[in-house]
Amino acid sequence: MLSDPKHEDRLDRLTEQLRLAPVLTPNLVGAVIADACIRLPVLHRAGMAARIDQLIEAGAWSDAALALIELELPAWKLRRLIYEDGEWFCSLSKQPNLPVAFDDTADARHEVLPLAILSAFLEARRTTSAVRETSSPTVPQVQPTSGIVICCDNFA
């Protein structure tokens, strides 16, 4: 599903919408949820995503964006959030304890804090989908042998 070119087009379109948006609106958050969230519909049915709805209704955009990351991409954590030169810089990481030079982060900038967070979320989503496309199994696949197996280790 994530490797679908249409999905990548939607992510690109959403990224552009967030970049051009002057403020975050409920419609824009709804578009992000509809086009970039995979786990959220299932969590809604299970009653585990009511917090996001409450935050959106309250207009707590930054908290809603962070809660969305927590539910949708639980492996990603907020690494840096910096306000500099009139822009917010948001950095998400799967390895926040690694030195920055060695970390593969999802970064975004915007004048509006929740838009910077959501843009970084979309970048992390794009990175996650790219990794799924190119990753090989983590456990090596071994073919069964027919014959005698001998242990050649020297335990002396």
Short mmCIF file of N, CA and C in Angstrom, two decimals:
data_model
loop_
_atom_site.label_atom_id
_atom_site.label_comp_id
_atom_site.label_asym_id
_atom_site.label_seq_id
_atom_site.Cartn_x
_atom_site.Cartn_y
_atom_site.Cartn_z
N MET A 1 0.81 -1.18 0.00
CA MET A 1 0.00 0.00 0.00
C MET A 1 0.86 1.25 0.00
N LEU A 2 1.91 1.26 0.80
CA LEU A 2 2.76 2.44 0.86
C LEU A 2 3.66 2.57 -0.36
N SER A 3 3.93 1.47 -1.04
CA SER A 3 4.79 1.55 -2.21
C SER A 3 4.04 2.00 -3.45
N ASP A 4 2.76 2.19 -3.34
CA ASP A 4 1.93 2.63 -4.45
C ASP A 4 2.34 4.03 -4.89
N PRO A 5 2.59 4.26 -6.19
CA PRO A 5 2.95 5.61 -6.66
C PRO A 5 1.88 6.65 -6.36
N LYS A 6 0.62 6.23 -6.35
CA LYS A 6 -0.45 7.16 -6.01
C LYS A 6 -0.31 7.66 -4.58
N HIS A 7 0.12 6.74 -3.68
CA HIS A 7 0.34 7.14 -2.28
C HIS A 7 1.48 8.14 -2.19
N GLU A 8 2.54 7.91 -2.94
CA GLU A 8 3.66 8.85 -2.94
C GLU A 8 3.24 10.21 -3.49
N ASP A 9 2.38 10.21 -4.51
CA ASP A 9 1.86 11.46 -5.05
C ASP A 9 1.04 12.21 -4.00
N ARG A 10 0.24 11.46 -3.26
CA ARG A 10 -0.55 12.10 -2.19
C ARG A 10 0.34 12.70 -1.13
N LEU A 11 1.41 11.98 -0.76
CA LEU A 11 2.34 12.53 0.23
C LEU A 11 3.03 13.78 -0.29
N ASP A 12 3.40 13.76 -1.56
CA ASP A 12 4.02 14.95 -2.16
C ASP A 12 3.04 16.12 -2.18
N ARG A 13 1.81 15.84 -2.54
CA ARG A 13 0.79 16.89 -2.58
C ARG A 13 0.53 17.45 -1.18
N LEU A 14 0.46 16.56 -0.18
CA LEU A 14 0.26 17.02 1.21
C LEU A 14 1.44 17.84 1.70
N THR A 15 2.64 17.42 1.37
CA THR A 15 3.83 18.18 1.77
C THR A 15 3.79 19.58 1.19
N GLU A 16 3.39 19.68 -0.05
CA GLU A 16 3.29 21.00 -0.70
C GLU A 16 2.18 21.84 -0.07
N GLN A 17 1.05 21.23 0.25
CA GLN A 17 -0.03 21.95 0.92
C GLN A 17 0.41 22.49 2.27
N LEU A 18 1.13 21.66 3.03
CA LEU A 18 1.61 22.11 4.34
C LEU A 18 2.63 23.23 4.19
N ARG A 19 3.49 23.12 3.19
CA ARG A 19 4.52 24.14 2.98
C ARG A 19 3.89 25.50 2.66
N LEU A 20 2.81 25.48 1.89
CA LEU A 20 2.18 26.72 1.47
C LEU A 20 1.14 27.26 2.45
N ALA A 21 0.72 26.45 3.40
CA ALA A 21 -0.35 26.86 4.32
C ALA A 21 0.15 27.92 5.31
N PRO A 22 -0.63 29.00 5.51
CA PRO A 22 -0.25 30.01 6.49
C PRO A 22 -0.60 29.60 7.92
N VAL A 23 -1.65 28.78 8.07
CA VAL A 23 -2.06 28.27 9.38
C VAL A 23 -2.59 26.85 9.19
N LEU A 24 -2.67 26.13 10.28
CA LEU A 24 -3.22 24.78 10.23
C LEU A 24 -4.72 24.85 10.44
N THR A 25 -5.47 24.14 9.63
CA THR A 25 -6.92 24.12 9.72
C THR A 25 -7.40 22.70 9.95
N PRO A 26 -8.63 22.53 10.45
CA PRO A 26 -9.16 21.17 10.60
C PRO A 26 -9.21 20.40 9.28
N ASN A 27 -9.48 21.09 8.17
CA ASN A 27 -9.51 20.42 6.87
C ASN A 27 -8.14 19.90 6.47
N LEU A 28 -7.10 20.67 6.76
CA LEU A 28 -5.74 20.25 6.42
C LEU A 28 -5.31 19.05 7.28
N VAL A 29 -5.65 19.09 8.56
CA VAL A 29 -5.36 17.94 9.44
C VAL A 29 -6.12 16.72 8.94
N GLY A 30 -7.38 16.91 8.54
CA GLY A 30 -8.17 15.81 8.01
C GLY A 30 -7.56 15.21 6.76
N ALA A 31 -7.00 16.08 5.90
CA ALA A 31 -6.34 15.58 4.69
C ALA A 31 -5.10 14.76 5.04
N VAL A 32 -4.33 15.21 6.02
CA VAL A 32 -3.14 14.46 6.45
C VAL A 32 -3.56 13.10 7.01
N ILE A 33 -4.59 13.10 7.84
CA ILE A 33 -5.06 11.84 8.43
C ILE A 33 -5.58 10.91 7.34
N ALA A 34 -6.35 11.45 6.39
CA ALA A 34 -6.94 10.61 5.34
C ALA A 34 -5.89 10.03 4.39
N ASP A 35 -4.86 10.82 4.06
CA ASP A 35 -3.91 10.38 3.04
C ASP A 35 -2.62 9.79 3.57
N ALA A 36 -2.25 10.08 4.81
CA ALA A 36 -0.94 9.63 5.29
C ALA A 36 -1.02 8.68 6.47
N CYS A 37 -2.19 8.49 7.04
CA CYS A 37 -2.30 7.65 8.23
C CYS A 37 -2.86 6.28 7.88
N ILE A 38 -2.17 5.26 8.32
CA ILE A 38 -2.56 3.89 8.05
C ILE A 38 -3.16 3.25 9.29
N ARG A 39 -2.54 3.48 10.42
CA ARG A 39 -2.97 2.84 11.66
C ARG A 39 -4.16 3.53 12.32
N LEU A 40 -4.32 4.82 12.07
CA LEU A 40 -5.33 5.60 12.78
C LEU A 40 -6.76 5.09 12.59
N PRO A 41 -7.19 4.71 11.39
CA PRO A 41 -8.56 4.20 11.26
C PRO A 41 -8.81 2.97 12.13
N VAL A 42 -7.84 2.08 12.21
CA VAL A 42 -7.97 0.89 13.05
C VAL A 42 -8.01 1.29 14.53
N LEU A 43 -7.16 2.22 14.91
CA LEU A 43 -7.13 2.67 16.29
C LEU A 43 -8.42 3.41 16.66
N HIS A 44 -9.02 4.13 15.70
CA HIS A 44 -10.31 4.78 15.94
C HIS A 44 -11.37 3.74 16.26
N ARG A 45 -11.40 2.68 15.47
CA ARG A 45 -12.39 1.62 15.70
C ARG A 45 -12.19 0.97 17.06
N ALA A 46 -10.96 0.89 17.50
CA ALA A 46 -10.67 0.29 18.80
C ALA A 46 -10.84 1.29 19.94
N GLY A 47 -11.13 2.53 19.62
CA GLY A 47 -11.33 3.55 20.65
C GLY A 47 -10.05 4.10 21.23
N MET A 48 -8.93 3.89 20.55
CA MET A 48 -7.64 4.32 21.09
C MET A 48 -7.17 5.66 20.52
N ALA A 49 -7.95 6.26 19.62
CA ALA A 49 -7.52 7.51 19.00
C ALA A 49 -8.44 8.68 19.35
N ALA A 50 -9.24 8.54 20.37
CA ALA A 50 -10.17 9.61 20.76
C ALA A 50 -9.41 10.85 21.20
N ARG A 51 -8.23 10.69 21.74
CA ARG A 51 -7.42 11.82 22.20
C ARG A 51 -7.11 12.78 21.06
N ILE A 52 -6.80 12.25 19.89
CA ILE A 52 -6.50 13.11 18.74
C ILE A 52 -7.73 13.93 18.35
N ASP A 53 -8.89 13.30 18.34
CA ASP A 53 -10.12 14.03 18.03
C ASP A 53 -10.36 15.16 19.02
N GLN A 54 -10.12 14.89 20.30
CA GLN A 54 -10.30 15.92 21.33
C GLN A 54 -9.32 17.07 21.14
N LEU A 55 -8.08 16.76 20.81
CA LEU A 55 -7.08 17.80 20.60
C LEU A 55 -7.40 18.65 19.37
N ILE A 56 -7.89 18.01 18.31
CA ILE A 56 -8.27 18.75 17.11
C ILE A 56 -9.45 19.66 17.40
N GLU A 57 -10.46 19.14 18.11
CA GLU A 57 -11.62 19.96 18.47
C GLU A 57 -11.23 21.15 19.33
N ALA A 58 -10.24 20.97 20.19
CA ALA A 58 -9.79 22.05 21.08
C ALA A 58 -8.86 23.03 20.37
N GLY A 59 -8.42 22.68 19.17
CA GLY A 59 -7.49 23.55 18.45
C GLY A 59 -6.07 23.45 18.96
N ALA A 60 -5.76 22.37 19.66
CA ALA A 60 -4.41 22.14 20.18
C ALA A 60 -3.60 21.44 19.09
N TRP A 61 -3.24 22.21 18.07
CA TRP A 61 -2.64 21.65 16.86
C TRP A 61 -1.30 20.98 17.11
N SER A 62 -0.44 21.60 17.90
CA SER A 62 0.89 21.01 18.15
C SER A 62 0.76 19.69 18.90
N ASP A 63 -0.09 19.68 19.91
CA ASP A 63 -0.31 18.44 20.67
C ASP A 63 -0.94 17.37 19.79
N ALA A 64 -1.87 17.77 18.92
CA ALA A 64 -2.50 16.81 18.01
C ALA A 64 -1.48 16.23 17.05
N ALA A 65 -0.58 17.06 16.53
CA ALA A 65 0.45 16.58 15.61
C ALA A 65 1.40 15.60 16.31
N LEU A 66 1.79 15.92 17.53
CA LEU A 66 2.67 15.02 18.27
C LEU A 66 1.97 13.71 18.62
N ALA A 67 0.69 13.78 18.98
CA ALA A 67 -0.08 12.57 19.28
C ALA A 67 -0.24 11.72 18.02
N LEU A 68 -0.39 12.36 16.88
CA LEU A 68 -0.50 11.64 15.61
C LEU A 68 0.78 10.86 15.33
N ILE A 69 1.92 11.48 15.56
CA ILE A 69 3.21 10.80 15.38
C ILE A 69 3.31 9.62 16.34
N GLU A 70 2.91 9.83 17.58
CA GLU A 70 2.99 8.78 18.59
C GLU A 70 2.15 7.56 18.22
N LEU A 71 0.95 7.80 17.68
CA LEU A 71 0.07 6.69 17.33
C LEU A 71 0.42 6.06 15.98
N GLU A 72 0.76 6.90 15.02
CA GLU A 72 0.96 6.43 13.65
C GLU A 72 2.36 5.87 13.41
N LEU A 73 3.38 6.50 13.99
CA LEU A 73 4.77 6.06 13.81
C LEU A 73 5.42 5.89 15.19
N PRO A 74 5.05 4.85 15.93
CA PRO A 74 5.55 4.73 17.30
C PRO A 74 7.07 4.57 17.42
N ALA A 75 7.74 4.15 16.36
CA ALA A 75 9.20 4.01 16.41
C ALA A 75 9.90 5.36 16.31
N TRP A 76 9.22 6.39 15.80
CA TRP A 76 9.81 7.72 15.62
C TRP A 76 9.55 8.58 16.84
N LYS A 77 10.56 9.32 17.25
CA LYS A 77 10.47 10.22 18.41
C LYS A 77 10.92 11.62 18.01
N LEU A 78 10.40 12.60 18.71
CA LEU A 78 10.83 13.98 18.49
C LEU A 78 12.27 14.11 18.96
N ARG A 79 13.15 14.52 18.08
CA ARG A 79 14.56 14.67 18.44
C ARG A 79 14.90 16.12 18.74
N ARG A 80 14.50 17.03 17.84
CA ARG A 80 14.79 18.46 18.03
C ARG A 80 13.59 19.28 17.59
N LEU A 81 13.38 20.36 18.32
CA LEU A 81 12.36 21.34 17.96
C LEU A 81 12.96 22.69 18.29
N ILE A 82 13.36 23.44 17.25
CA ILE A 82 14.12 24.67 17.43
C ILE A 82 13.43 25.80 16.68
N TYR A 83 13.35 26.96 17.32
CA TYR A 83 12.85 28.16 16.64
C TYR A 83 14.05 29.05 16.34
N GLU A 84 14.29 29.29 15.05
CA GLU A 84 15.46 30.04 14.66
C GLU A 84 15.16 30.82 13.38
N ASP A 85 15.50 32.08 13.37
CA ASP A 85 15.33 32.94 12.20
C ASP A 85 13.89 32.96 11.69
N GLY A 86 12.94 32.95 12.60
CA GLY A 86 11.53 33.04 12.22
C GLY A 86 10.91 31.75 11.74
N GLU A 87 11.61 30.63 11.88
CA GLU A 87 11.10 29.34 11.45
C GLU A 87 11.28 28.30 12.55
N TRP A 88 10.36 27.37 12.56
CA TRP A 88 10.49 26.21 13.43
C TRP A 88 11.18 25.10 12.65
N PHE A 89 12.14 24.46 13.28
CA PHE A 89 12.83 23.31 12.70
C PHE A 89 12.46 22.10 13.54
N CYS A 90 11.84 21.11 12.92
CA CYS A 90 11.42 19.90 13.61
C CYS A 90 12.19 18.72 13.05
N SER A 91 12.72 17.91 13.94
CA SER A 91 13.49 16.74 13.55
C SER A 91 12.96 15.52 14.29
N LEU A 92 12.58 14.50 13.55
CA LEU A 92 12.13 13.23 14.12
C LEU A 92 13.19 12.17 13.88
N SER A 93 13.30 11.23 14.81
CA SER A 93 14.35 10.23 14.72
C SER A 93 13.85 8.89 15.24
N LYS A 94 14.40 7.82 14.67
CA LYS A 94 14.15 6.49 15.19
C LYS A 94 15.21 6.13 16.24
N GLN A 95 16.32 6.85 16.25
CA GLN A 95 17.43 6.61 17.18
C GLN A 95 17.82 7.92 17.86
N PRO A 96 16.99 8.48 18.74
CA PRO A 96 17.29 9.80 19.31
C PRO A 96 18.53 9.84 20.20
N ASN A 97 19.03 8.69 20.64
CA ASN A 97 20.21 8.68 21.51
C ASN A 97 21.52 8.64 20.72
N LEU A 98 21.44 8.45 19.42
CA LEU A 98 22.62 8.46 18.58
C LEU A 98 23.10 9.89 18.38
N PRO A 99 24.37 10.12 18.17
CA PRO A 99 24.83 11.46 17.81
C PRO A 99 24.17 11.91 16.50
N VAL A 100 23.88 13.20 16.39
CA VAL A 100 23.17 13.74 15.23
C VAL A 100 23.87 13.39 13.92
N ALA A 101 25.19 13.37 13.92
CA ALA A 101 25.93 13.10 12.69
C ALA A 101 25.66 11.69 12.15
N PHE A 102 25.31 10.76 13.02
CA PHE A 102 25.10 9.37 12.60
C PHE A 102 23.63 9.02 12.45
N ASP A 103 22.74 9.91 12.83
CA ASP A 103 21.32 9.63 12.85
C ASP A 103 20.67 9.94 11.50
N ASP A 104 19.73 9.12 11.11
CA ASP A 104 18.96 9.36 9.89
C ASP A 104 17.62 9.95 10.33
N THR A 105 17.47 11.25 10.20
CA THR A 105 16.31 11.95 10.72
C THR A 105 15.35 12.35 9.60
N ALA A 106 14.13 12.66 10.01
CA ALA A 106 13.13 13.25 9.12
C ALA A 106 12.99 14.70 9.56
N ASP A 107 13.38 15.63 8.72
CA ASP A 107 13.44 17.04 9.10
C ASP A 107 12.46 17.87 8.28
N ALA A 108 11.97 18.96 8.91
CA ALA A 108 11.10 19.89 8.20
C ALA A 108 11.19 21.25 8.87
N ARG A 109 10.91 22.29 8.07
CA ARG A 109 10.90 23.68 8.54
C ARG A 109 9.60 24.34 8.13
N HIS A 110 9.10 25.21 9.01
CA HIS A 110 7.93 26.02 8.69
C HIS A 110 7.83 27.14 9.71
N GLU A 111 7.16 28.23 9.31
CA GLU A 111 6.98 29.36 10.22
C GLU A 111 6.00 29.04 11.34
N VAL A 112 5.13 28.05 11.11
CA VAL A 112 4.10 27.67 12.09
C VAL A 112 4.49 26.32 12.69
N LEU A 113 4.54 26.26 14.03
CA LEU A 113 5.02 25.06 14.72
C LEU A 113 4.28 23.78 14.33
N PRO A 114 2.95 23.70 14.41
CA PRO A 114 2.30 22.43 14.07
C PRO A 114 2.50 22.03 12.61
N LEU A 115 2.65 23.01 11.72
CA LEU A 115 2.91 22.67 10.33
C LEU A 115 4.31 22.10 10.15
N ALA A 116 5.27 22.58 10.92
CA ALA A 116 6.62 22.00 10.88
C ALA A 116 6.60 20.56 11.39
N ILE A 117 5.84 20.31 12.45
CA ILE A 117 5.76 18.96 13.01
C ILE A 117 5.09 18.01 12.02
N LEU A 118 3.98 18.44 11.42
CA LEU A 118 3.28 17.59 10.46
C LEU A 118 4.12 17.35 9.20
N SER A 119 4.88 18.35 8.78
CA SER A 119 5.76 18.18 7.62
C SER A 119 6.85 17.15 7.92
N ALA A 120 7.39 17.18 9.13
CA ALA A 120 8.38 16.17 9.52
C ALA A 120 7.73 14.79 9.60
N PHE A 121 6.49 14.75 10.06
CA PHE A 121 5.74 13.49 10.09
C PHE A 121 5.62 12.90 8.69
N LEU A 122 5.27 13.73 7.71
CA LEU A 122 5.15 13.24 6.33
C LEU A 122 6.50 12.77 5.79
N GLU A 123 7.57 13.46 6.16
CA GLU A 123 8.91 13.03 5.73
C GLU A 123 9.26 11.68 6.36
N ALA A 124 8.91 11.49 7.63
CA ALA A 124 9.16 10.20 8.29
C ALA A 124 8.31 9.11 7.65
N ARG A 125 7.08 9.43 7.30
CA ARG A 125 6.21 8.46 6.62
C ARG A 125 6.82 8.06 5.28
N ARG A 126 7.32 9.03 4.55
CA ARG A 126 7.94 8.76 3.25
C ARG A 126 9.19 7.88 3.45
N THR A 127 9.99 8.18 4.44
CA THR A 127 11.19 7.39 4.73
C THR A 127 10.81 5.97 5.11
N THR A 128 9.79 5.83 5.94
CA THR A 128 9.35 4.51 6.37
C THR A 128 8.86 3.69 5.20
N SER A 129 8.11 4.31 4.27
CA SER A 129 7.62 3.56 3.11
C SER A 129 8.77 3.19 2.18
N ALA A 130 9.77 4.05 2.03
CA ALA A 130 10.92 3.74 1.19
C ALA A 130 11.73 2.59 1.77
N VAL A 131 11.86 2.54 3.09
CA VAL A 131 12.61 1.46 3.73
C VAL A 131 11.88 0.14 3.53
N ARG A 132 10.55 0.16 3.63
CA ARG A 132 9.79 -1.08 3.43
C ARG A 132 9.96 -1.62 2.02
N GLU A 133 10.06 -0.72 1.04
CA GLU A 133 10.22 -1.15 -0.34
C GLU A 133 11.56 -1.81 -0.58
N THR A 134 12.62 -1.29 0.01
CA THR A 134 13.96 -1.76 -0.30
C THR A 134 14.55 -2.70 0.72
N SER A 135 13.90 -2.90 1.83
CA SER A 135 14.51 -3.72 2.87
C SER A 135 14.40 -5.20 2.55
N SER A 136 15.40 -5.92 3.00
CA SER A 136 15.39 -7.36 2.85
C SER A 136 15.00 -7.95 4.19
N PRO A 137 14.65 -9.21 4.23
CA PRO A 137 14.29 -9.81 5.51
C PRO A 137 15.43 -9.68 6.51
N THR A 138 15.08 -9.45 7.77
CA THR A 138 16.10 -9.27 8.79
C THR A 138 16.71 -10.59 9.23
N VAL A 139 16.00 -11.68 9.02
CA VAL A 139 16.52 -12.99 9.37
C VAL A 139 16.96 -13.67 8.09
N PRO A 140 18.22 -14.13 8.03
CA PRO A 140 18.66 -14.78 6.80
C PRO A 140 17.84 -16.04 6.54
N GLN A 141 17.52 -16.26 5.29
CA GLN A 141 16.76 -17.43 4.89
C GLN A 141 17.74 -18.57 4.62
N VAL A 142 17.53 -19.70 5.29
CA VAL A 142 18.41 -20.85 5.15
C VAL A 142 17.61 -21.99 4.55
N GLN A 143 18.18 -22.60 3.53
CA GLN A 143 17.53 -23.72 2.88
C GLN A 143 17.78 -24.98 3.70
N PRO A 144 16.78 -25.82 3.84
CA PRO A 144 17.01 -27.08 4.57
C PRO A 144 18.00 -27.96 3.81
N THR A 145 18.82 -28.64 4.57
CA THR A 145 19.82 -29.51 3.94
C THR A 145 19.36 -30.95 4.01
N SER A 146 19.80 -31.70 3.07
CA SER A 146 19.53 -33.14 3.12
C SER A 146 20.89 -33.82 3.26
N GLY A 147 21.10 -34.38 4.37
CA GLY A 147 22.39 -35.01 4.62
C GLY A 147 22.76 -34.92 6.08
N ILE A 148 24.01 -35.09 6.34
CA ILE A 148 24.51 -35.09 7.71
C ILE A 148 25.05 -33.71 8.04
N VAL A 149 24.69 -33.22 9.24
CA VAL A 149 25.17 -31.92 9.70
C VAL A 149 26.26 -32.17 10.73
N ILE A 150 27.41 -31.52 10.56
CA ILE A 150 28.54 -31.70 11.46
C ILE A 150 28.90 -30.36 12.06
N CYS A 151 29.14 -30.33 13.35
CA CYS A 151 29.57 -29.13 14.04
C CYS A 151 31.09 -29.05 13.93
N CYS A 152 31.59 -27.94 13.39
CA CYS A 152 33.02 -27.79 13.17
C CYS A 152 33.66 -26.82 14.16
N ASP A 153 32.95 -26.41 15.19
CA ASP A 153 33.52 -25.48 16.16
C ASP A 153 34.53 -26.19 17.05
N ASN A 154 35.56 -25.45 17.42
CA ASN A 154 36.58 -25.99 18.31
C ASN A 154 36.31 -25.44 19.70
N PHE A 155 35.81 -26.26 20.60
CA PHE A 155 35.45 -25.83 21.94
C PHE A 155 36.59 -26.02 22.94
N ALA A 156 37.75 -26.36 22.47
CA ALA A 156 38.86 -26.64 23.37
C ALA A 156 39.47 -25.36 23.91
#
